[in-house]
Short mmCIF file of C-alpha atoms and ligand atoms in Angstrom, two decimals:
data_model
loop_
_atom_site.label_atom_id
_atom_site.label_comp_id
_atom_site.label_asym_id
_atom_site.label_seq_id
_atom_site.Cartn_x
_atom_site.Cartn_y
_atom_site.Cartn_z
CA MET A 1 0.00 0.04 0.22
CA ASP A 2 1.28 3.30 -1.19
CA LYS A 3 0.92 5.86 1.83
CA GLU A 4 1.94 9.63 2.68
CA ARG A 5 2.94 8.69 5.81
CA LYS A 6 4.73 5.28 7.10
CA LEU A 7 2.08 3.29 8.63
CA ILE A 8 2.22 2.47 12.83
CA ILE A 9 0.68 -0.48 14.28
CA ALA A 10 0.56 -0.81 17.72
CA GLY A 11 -0.87 -3.44 20.39
CA ASN A 12 -2.18 -2.01 23.37
CA TRP A 13 -1.99 -5.15 25.59
CA LYS A 14 -3.85 -3.03 28.17
CA MET A 15 -3.72 -5.47 31.82
CA ASN A 16 -2.96 -9.10 30.05
CA LYS A 17 -0.06 -11.06 30.13
CA THR A 18 2.03 -12.38 32.58
CA VAL A 19 6.15 -12.38 32.06
CA ALA A 20 5.99 -15.52 30.45
CA GLU A 21 3.06 -14.99 28.39
CA ALA A 22 4.31 -11.58 27.01
CA LEU A 23 7.28 -13.53 26.34
CA ASP A 24 5.87 -15.97 24.45
CA LEU A 25 3.47 -13.44 22.55
CA VAL A 26 6.84 -11.54 21.32
CA ASN A 27 8.71 -14.08 20.38
CA GLY A 28 6.05 -15.62 17.81
CA LEU A 29 5.75 -12.02 16.57
CA LYS A 30 9.27 -11.47 15.97
CA ARG A 31 9.06 -14.97 13.92
CA GLU A 32 6.03 -13.65 11.91
CA LEU A 33 6.79 -10.14 11.44
CA SER A 34 10.80 -10.30 10.80
CA ASN A 35 10.48 -8.96 7.24
CA VAL A 36 7.95 -6.18 7.33
CA LYS A 37 9.78 -3.20 6.83
CA GLU A 38 6.81 -1.09 5.52
CA VAL A 39 5.33 -0.40 8.85
CA ASP A 40 6.29 0.58 12.37
CA ILE A 41 5.18 -2.62 14.57
CA VAL A 42 4.94 -1.26 18.61
CA VAL A 43 4.05 -3.55 21.30
CA CYS A 44 2.77 -1.71 24.66
CA PRO A 45 3.22 -4.55 27.53
CA PRO A 46 2.02 -4.14 31.35
CA PHE A 47 5.21 -2.27 32.92
CA THR A 48 5.71 -5.86 34.68
CA ALA A 49 6.86 -6.88 31.14
CA LEU A 50 8.72 -4.29 29.69
CA SER A 51 12.04 -5.53 30.90
CA GLU A 52 11.79 -9.14 29.40
CA VAL A 53 10.12 -7.84 26.35
CA SER A 54 12.69 -5.21 25.69
CA LYS A 55 15.52 -7.85 26.07
CA ALA A 56 13.39 -10.37 23.70
CA ILE A 57 13.19 -7.43 20.53
CA LEU A 58 16.24 -6.25 21.03
CA ASP A 59 17.72 -6.80 17.37
CA SER A 60 14.46 -6.98 16.45
CA ASN A 61 12.37 -4.60 14.34
CA ILE A 62 9.50 -4.38 16.69
CA ARG A 63 9.81 -1.27 18.89
CA LEU A 64 8.49 -1.16 22.56
CA GLY A 65 5.82 1.08 23.79
CA ALA A 66 4.21 1.67 27.26
CA GLN A 67 0.58 2.27 28.50
CA ASN A 68 0.87 5.17 30.51
CA MET A 69 3.23 7.36 32.38
CA SER A 70 3.62 10.34 35.28
CA GLU A 71 3.27 14.03 34.73
CA HIS A 72 6.17 14.06 36.95
CA ASN A 73 9.79 13.33 36.66
CA VAL A 74 10.38 12.16 40.24
CA GLY A 75 9.29 11.85 43.83
CA ALA A 76 6.69 11.11 46.21
CA PHE A 77 4.40 9.63 43.99
CA THR A 78 3.22 6.76 44.86
CA GLY A 79 2.25 4.04 42.34
CA GLU A 80 3.46 5.73 39.49
CA ILE A 81 5.93 5.69 36.61
CA ALA A 82 8.24 8.33 35.38
CA ALA A 83 9.31 8.86 31.69
CA VAL A 84 12.80 8.28 32.84
CA MET A 85 11.95 5.02 34.06
CA LEU A 86 10.69 3.81 30.82
CA LYS A 87 13.76 4.67 28.82
CA GLU A 88 15.95 2.27 31.28
CA PHE A 89 13.76 0.15 29.08
CA SER A 90 14.41 1.34 25.75
CA VAL A 91 10.49 2.36 25.46
CA ARG A 92 10.19 4.73 22.81
CA TYR A 93 6.13 5.16 22.67
CA VAL A 94 3.97 6.05 25.32
CA ILE A 95 0.02 5.64 25.19
CA LEU A 96 -1.88 8.60 26.94
CA GLY A 97 -5.27 9.66 27.48
CA HIS A 98 -6.88 6.31 26.44
CA SER A 99 -10.19 6.24 26.90
CA GLU A 100 -9.94 3.74 29.80
CA ARG A 101 -7.83 5.84 31.76
CA ARG A 102 -10.07 9.16 31.00
CA GLN A 103 -13.35 7.23 32.26
CA TYR A 104 -11.64 5.22 35.27
CA GLN A 105 -8.96 7.45 36.24
CA LYS A 106 -10.74 10.75 35.37
CA GLU A 107 -7.91 11.72 33.20
CA SER A 108 -8.72 15.01 32.17
CA ASP A 109 -7.11 16.65 28.64
CA ASP A 110 -5.07 18.91 30.93
CA LEU A 111 -3.56 16.29 32.50
CA ILE A 112 -2.69 14.24 29.44
CA ALA A 113 -1.06 17.38 28.16
CA ARG A 114 1.56 17.42 30.95
CA LYS A 115 1.71 13.94 30.21
CA ALA A 116 2.70 14.77 26.75
CA LEU A 117 4.85 17.38 27.18
CA ALA A 118 6.96 15.61 30.34
CA ALA A 119 7.28 12.12 27.24
CA HIS A 120 8.55 14.68 24.94
CA ALA A 121 11.46 16.19 27.53
CA ALA A 122 12.42 12.50 27.68
CA SER A 123 12.57 11.81 23.94
CA LEU A 124 9.21 9.37 24.48
CA LYS A 125 6.73 9.66 21.33
CA PRO A 126 3.52 10.06 22.89
CA ILE A 127 0.35 7.96 21.23
CA ILE A 128 -2.54 10.45 21.99
CA CYS A 129 -5.69 8.94 22.48
CA VAL A 130 -9.13 10.68 21.68
CA GLY A 131 -12.81 9.83 20.66
CA GLU A 132 -16.31 10.23 21.37
CA THR A 133 -18.89 8.07 23.47
CA LEU A 134 -21.92 6.67 21.40
CA GLN A 135 -24.16 8.87 23.07
CA GLU A 136 -21.47 12.12 21.89
CA ARG A 137 -22.14 10.31 18.52
CA GLU A 138 -25.62 10.00 18.23
CA ALA A 139 -26.35 13.98 19.66
CA GLY A 140 -24.10 14.84 16.81
CA LEU A 141 -21.31 16.24 18.77
CA THR A 142 -18.61 13.83 17.28
CA GLU A 143 -16.36 16.77 16.08
CA LYS A 144 -17.27 19.36 19.01
CA VAL A 145 -15.69 16.37 21.23
CA LEU A 146 -12.70 15.79 19.29
CA GLU A 147 -12.01 19.69 18.78
CA THR A 148 -12.36 20.00 22.70
CA GLN A 149 -9.81 16.90 23.19
CA VAL A 150 -7.19 17.75 20.64
CA ARG A 151 -7.02 21.04 21.66
CA GLY A 152 -7.09 20.44 25.09
CA SER A 153 -4.25 17.38 25.10
CA LEU A 154 -1.78 18.73 22.56
CA ALA A 155 -1.80 22.16 24.56
CA GLY A 156 1.66 23.45 24.70
CA LEU A 157 3.18 21.27 22.22
CA SER A 158 5.90 22.85 19.95
CA ARG A 159 5.41 22.13 15.75
CA ASP A 160 8.45 19.82 16.35
CA GLN A 161 6.90 18.07 19.15
CA MET A 162 3.54 17.76 17.12
CA VAL A 163 5.44 15.94 13.87
CA GLU A 164 6.67 13.44 16.88
CA THR A 165 3.13 12.90 18.30
CA ILE A 166 0.86 10.00 17.31
CA ILE A 167 -2.49 10.70 17.48
CA ALA A 168 -4.90 7.62 18.21
CA TYR A 169 -8.92 8.00 17.10
CA GLU A 170 -10.45 5.97 19.22
CA PRO A 171 -14.48 5.90 19.04
CA VAL A 172 -15.59 4.53 22.37
CA TRP A 173 -18.56 3.00 21.54
CA ALA A 174 -16.07 0.83 19.32
CA ILE A 175 -13.37 -0.45 21.82
CA GLY A 176 -13.76 -4.16 22.72
CA THR A 177 -17.79 -4.20 21.36
CA GLY A 178 -16.94 -5.64 18.00
CA LYS A 179 -18.29 -2.71 16.01
CA THR A 180 -15.60 -1.03 14.02
CA ALA A 181 -16.16 2.82 13.01
CA THR A 182 -16.92 2.08 8.96
CA THR A 183 -14.51 2.93 6.75
CA GLU A 184 -15.92 6.49 5.69
CA GLN A 185 -16.49 7.38 9.44
CA ALA A 186 -12.94 6.58 10.65
CA GLN A 187 -11.39 8.35 7.46
CA GLN A 188 -13.97 11.58 8.09
CA ALA A 189 -13.00 11.71 11.92
CA HIS A 190 -9.45 11.41 10.87
CA ALA A 191 -9.67 14.09 8.18
CA PHE A 192 -11.59 16.30 10.79
CA ILE A 193 -8.66 15.84 12.99
CA ARG A 194 -5.88 16.56 10.40
CA SER A 195 -7.81 19.99 9.53
CA LEU A 196 -7.81 20.71 13.07
CA LEU A 197 -4.33 20.23 13.37
CA ALA A 198 -3.41 22.23 10.05
CA ARG A 199 -5.59 25.16 11.91
CA LEU A 200 -3.79 24.98 15.05
CA TYR A 201 -0.34 24.45 13.74
CA ASP A 202 0.01 24.56 9.74
CA GLU A 203 -0.62 22.57 6.74
CA ALA A 204 2.62 20.88 6.58
CA THR A 205 2.82 19.55 10.18
CA ALA A 206 -0.50 18.72 9.91
CA ARG A 207 0.29 16.14 6.89
CA LYS A 208 3.39 14.75 8.60
CA VAL A 209 1.34 13.66 12.19
CA ARG A 210 0.59 9.66 11.92
CA ILE A 211 -3.44 9.54 12.97
CA GLN A 212 -3.87 5.69 14.12
CA TYR A 213 -7.42 4.28 14.29
CA GLY A 214 -8.12 1.98 17.25
CA GLY A 215 -11.52 0.26 17.76
CA SER A 216 -12.14 -3.80 17.21
CA VAL A 217 -9.26 -3.96 14.52
CA LYS A 218 -9.23 -7.48 13.18
CA PRO A 219 -7.28 -8.73 10.35
CA SER A 220 -10.75 -9.04 8.12
CA ASN A 221 -10.77 -5.11 8.18
CA ALA A 222 -7.50 -3.82 8.71
CA ARG A 223 -6.71 -3.44 5.15
CA GLU A 224 -9.61 -1.43 4.14
CA LEU A 225 -9.55 0.56 6.95
CA MET A 226 -5.56 1.30 6.74
CA SER A 227 -6.33 2.40 2.56
CA GLN A 228 -8.18 5.43 3.84
CA PRO A 229 -6.27 8.62 2.92
CA ASP A 230 -5.80 9.83 6.45
CA VAL A 231 -5.54 6.51 8.35
CA ASP A 232 -1.72 6.11 8.90
CA GLY A 233 -1.94 2.90 11.42
CA ALA A 234 -3.97 0.82 14.21
CA LEU A 235 -4.06 0.79 17.76
CA VAL A 236 -5.37 -2.50 18.31
CA GLY A 237 -6.38 -4.00 21.92
CA GLY A 238 -8.28 -7.56 21.97
CA ALA A 239 -6.56 -8.82 18.65
CA SER A 240 -3.01 -7.86 19.45
CA LEU A 241 -3.17 -10.44 22.35
CA GLU A 242 -2.34 -13.27 19.69
CA VAL A 243 0.33 -13.84 17.59
CA ARG A 244 -1.53 -14.96 14.58
CA SER A 245 -4.25 -12.37 14.92
CA PHE A 246 -1.73 -9.36 15.33
CA SER A 247 0.78 -10.20 12.68
CA ASP A 248 -2.01 -10.75 10.68
CA ILE A 249 -3.56 -7.39 10.74
CA VAL A 250 0.17 -6.10 10.58
CA LYS A 251 0.80 -8.11 6.99
CA ASN A 252 -2.66 -7.34 5.74
CA SER A 253 -2.20 -3.62 6.00
CA ILE A 254 1.00 -3.49 3.61
P1 13P B 1 -10.06 -3.18 20.96
O1 13P B 1 -9.23 -3.58 19.71
O2 13P B 1 -10.07 -4.20 21.99
O3 13P B 1 -10.98 -2.69 20.62
O4 13P B 1 -9.35 -1.90 21.92
C1 13P B 1 -9.01 -0.65 20.98
C2 13P B 1 -8.30 -0.07 21.95
O5 13P B 1 -8.63 0.15 23.38
C3 13P B 1 -6.78 0.00 21.59
O6 13P B 1 -6.20 0.96 22.63
#
């Protein structure tokens, strides 16, 4: 597939996989995906598996991401993990503001923006998640919600930082439900986000930013979604937990 931006397909393992299970999965992915050069492949295991997975993917084409981090650099923040600690395991990406954290941990756009700045300060690339709920979509509020989330969670990022930031459009109603956005719905939301980036930054910057789609991505729908002009990759939940399904998503996207 000939794309303007290099595709980035990331597996968000969420709260799944012991260290032994994580190693099984990533060793299988290494075998299946060793020849893939066209796509940036990222796995985001839980914190407890970062160390072992990091060693397992040395000398491979698979890169490491984390699922969250603190907005602080160091100090009395019980239970939190700082960017520099992730860097010790060669983590390159960090998912921020996933809808599950927005919902269960009450993360705000403002907090996500502070985390994004802390990530960039440590040279980690944030994957910033945005997306509307079903109620918001049905009330015709999709673009309004996306605009608020994008403006709020990117607040303070420079042009250079924006280019190194990934946005994941994840409609909440499509996460873990088996309901995928239609290719038209995905393309429309992605194009809207890109036009907003052009307004907030400029056209050239907006054209460089990769926007992933997330929400029930499977081997059977990956190709069609990835073929949309403004869809530059996927953030995969459930289907990233098995070697076969995640590697087929990557292969079907090329
Ligand atoms: P599913 O692929 O399980 O719908 O999850 C999507 C997601 O939340 C990825 O971050």
